[in-house]
C-alpha positions as a Markdown table, in Angstrom:
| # | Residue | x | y | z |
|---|---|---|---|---|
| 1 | Unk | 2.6 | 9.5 | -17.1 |
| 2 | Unk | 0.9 | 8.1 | -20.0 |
| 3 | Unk | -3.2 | 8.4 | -20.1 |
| 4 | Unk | -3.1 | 5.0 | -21.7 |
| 5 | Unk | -1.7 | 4.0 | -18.3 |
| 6 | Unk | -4.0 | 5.6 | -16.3 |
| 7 | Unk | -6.7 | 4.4 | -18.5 |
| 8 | Unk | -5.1 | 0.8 | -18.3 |
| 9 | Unk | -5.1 | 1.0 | -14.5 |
| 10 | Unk | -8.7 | 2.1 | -14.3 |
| 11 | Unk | -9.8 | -1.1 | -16.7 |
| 12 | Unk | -8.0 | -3.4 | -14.0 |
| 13 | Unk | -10.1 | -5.8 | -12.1 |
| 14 | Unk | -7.2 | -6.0 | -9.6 |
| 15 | Unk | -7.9 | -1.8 | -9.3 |
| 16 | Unk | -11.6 | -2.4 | -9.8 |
| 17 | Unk | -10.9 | -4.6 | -6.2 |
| 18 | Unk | -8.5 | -2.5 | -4.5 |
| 19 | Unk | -10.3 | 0.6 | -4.5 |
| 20 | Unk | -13.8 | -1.4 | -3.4 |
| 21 | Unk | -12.2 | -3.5 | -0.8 |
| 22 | Unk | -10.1 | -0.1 | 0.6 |
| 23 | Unk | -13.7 | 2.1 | 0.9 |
| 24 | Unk | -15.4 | -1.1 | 2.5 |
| 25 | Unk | -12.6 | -1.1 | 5.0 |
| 26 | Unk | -12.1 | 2.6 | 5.8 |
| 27 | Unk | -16.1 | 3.1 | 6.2 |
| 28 | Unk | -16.4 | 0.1 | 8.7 |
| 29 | Unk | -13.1 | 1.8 | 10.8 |
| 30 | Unk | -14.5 | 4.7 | 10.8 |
| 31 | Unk | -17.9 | 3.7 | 11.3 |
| 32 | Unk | -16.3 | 2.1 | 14.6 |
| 33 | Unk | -14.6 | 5.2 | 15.8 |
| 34 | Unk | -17.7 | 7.4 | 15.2 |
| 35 | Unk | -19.8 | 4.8 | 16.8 |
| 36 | Unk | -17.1 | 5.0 | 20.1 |
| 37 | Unk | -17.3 | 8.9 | 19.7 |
| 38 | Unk | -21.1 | 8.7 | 19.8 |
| 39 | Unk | -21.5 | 6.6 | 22.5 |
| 40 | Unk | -18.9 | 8.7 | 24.8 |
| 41 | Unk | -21.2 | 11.7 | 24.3 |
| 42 | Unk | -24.0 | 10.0 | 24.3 |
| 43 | Unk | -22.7 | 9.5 | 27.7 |
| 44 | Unk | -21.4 | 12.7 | 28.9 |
| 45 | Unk | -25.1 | 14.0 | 28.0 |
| 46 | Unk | -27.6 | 11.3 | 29.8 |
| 47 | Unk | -25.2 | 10.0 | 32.7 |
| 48 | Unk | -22.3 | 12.4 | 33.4 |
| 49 | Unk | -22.5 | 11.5 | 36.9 |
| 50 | Unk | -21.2 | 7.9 | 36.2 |
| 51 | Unk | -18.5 | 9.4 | 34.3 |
| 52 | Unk | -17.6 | 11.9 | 37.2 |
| 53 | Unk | -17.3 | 9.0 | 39.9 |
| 54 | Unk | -14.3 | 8.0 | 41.5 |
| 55 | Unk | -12.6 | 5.0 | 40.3 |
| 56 | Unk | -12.2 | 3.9 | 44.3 |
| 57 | Unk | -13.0 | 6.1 | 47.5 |
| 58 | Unk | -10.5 | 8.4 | 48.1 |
| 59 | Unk | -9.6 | 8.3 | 44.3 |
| 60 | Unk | -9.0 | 12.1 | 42.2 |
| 61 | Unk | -9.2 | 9.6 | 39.3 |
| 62 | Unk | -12.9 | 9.5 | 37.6 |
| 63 | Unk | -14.2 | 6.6 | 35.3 |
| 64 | Unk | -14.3 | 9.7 | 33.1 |
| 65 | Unk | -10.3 | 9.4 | 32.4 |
| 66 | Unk | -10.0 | 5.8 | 31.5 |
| 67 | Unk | -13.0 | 5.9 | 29.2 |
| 68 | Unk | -11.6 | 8.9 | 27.4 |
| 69 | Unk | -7.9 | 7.7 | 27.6 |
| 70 | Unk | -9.5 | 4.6 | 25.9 |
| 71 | Unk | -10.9 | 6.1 | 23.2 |
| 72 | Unk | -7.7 | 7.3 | 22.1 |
| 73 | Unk | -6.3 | 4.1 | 22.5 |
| 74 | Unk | -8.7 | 3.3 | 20.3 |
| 75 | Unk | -8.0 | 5.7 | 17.5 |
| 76 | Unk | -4.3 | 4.2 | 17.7 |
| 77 | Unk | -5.0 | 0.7 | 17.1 |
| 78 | Unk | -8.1 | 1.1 | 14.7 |
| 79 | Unk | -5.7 | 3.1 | 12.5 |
| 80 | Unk | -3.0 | 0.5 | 13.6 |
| 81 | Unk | -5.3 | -2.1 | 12.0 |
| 82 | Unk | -5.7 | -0.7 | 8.8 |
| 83 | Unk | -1.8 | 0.0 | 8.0 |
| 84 | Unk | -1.7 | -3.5 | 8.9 |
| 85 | Unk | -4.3 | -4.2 | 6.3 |
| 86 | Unk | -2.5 | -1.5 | 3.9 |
| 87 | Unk | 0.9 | -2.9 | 3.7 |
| 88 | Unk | 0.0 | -6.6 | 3.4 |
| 89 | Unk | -3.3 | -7.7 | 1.8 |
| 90 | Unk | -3.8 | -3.5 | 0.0 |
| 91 | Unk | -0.1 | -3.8 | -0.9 |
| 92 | Unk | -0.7 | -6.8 | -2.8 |
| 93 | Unk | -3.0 | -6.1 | -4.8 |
| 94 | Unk | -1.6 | -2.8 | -5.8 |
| 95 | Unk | 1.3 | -5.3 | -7.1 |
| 96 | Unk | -0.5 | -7.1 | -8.9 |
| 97 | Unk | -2.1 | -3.9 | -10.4 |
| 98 | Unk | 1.7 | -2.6 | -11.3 |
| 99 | Unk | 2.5 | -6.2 | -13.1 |
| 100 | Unk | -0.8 | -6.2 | -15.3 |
| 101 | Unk | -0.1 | -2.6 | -16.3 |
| 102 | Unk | 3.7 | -3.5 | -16.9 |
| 103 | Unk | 2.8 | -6.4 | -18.7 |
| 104 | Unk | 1.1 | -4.7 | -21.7 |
């Protein structure tokens, strides 16, 4: 491509937008998941007992299987949230980005 482009895209407010709004987003997701990550540790080191109990009496199942079965659950939707966010409100403003550089 042309540098002029690139140089046209970089002068952008649109891009100026999209690239803070996109590092905002990504830092508070993943933020999140280290935070869940943390706190799962955090619990394996201070109270693995409470992770190694039964879900009921009689039960091979620990509270230890959900929790981590949750956390990947986790991983899914926060990364489910942000393609959400990518192909609608990030998408949008990339178009208008592609109409501003087209334009001139």
């Amino acid at each position: 491509m042309d540098e002029q482009i690139y140089q046209r895209i970089q002068q952008d407010p649109h891009f100026q937008e999209l690239v803070d709004r996109r590092q905002r987003f990504a830092w508070v997701l993943s933020a999140i998941m280290l935070g869940l990550y943390l706190a799962f540790i955090l619990l394996i080191a201070f109270d693995p007992a409470w992770l190694g109990t039964p879900l009921s009496e009689g039960s091979t199942i620990t509270r230890g299987i959900p929790v981590g079965v949750g956390i990947i659950v986790a991983a899914f939707v926060l990364t489910g949230i942000y393609v959400s966010k990518a192909n609608g409100e990030f998408d949008e403003l990339n178009q208008k980005i592609i109409q501003g550089v087209q334009k001139k």
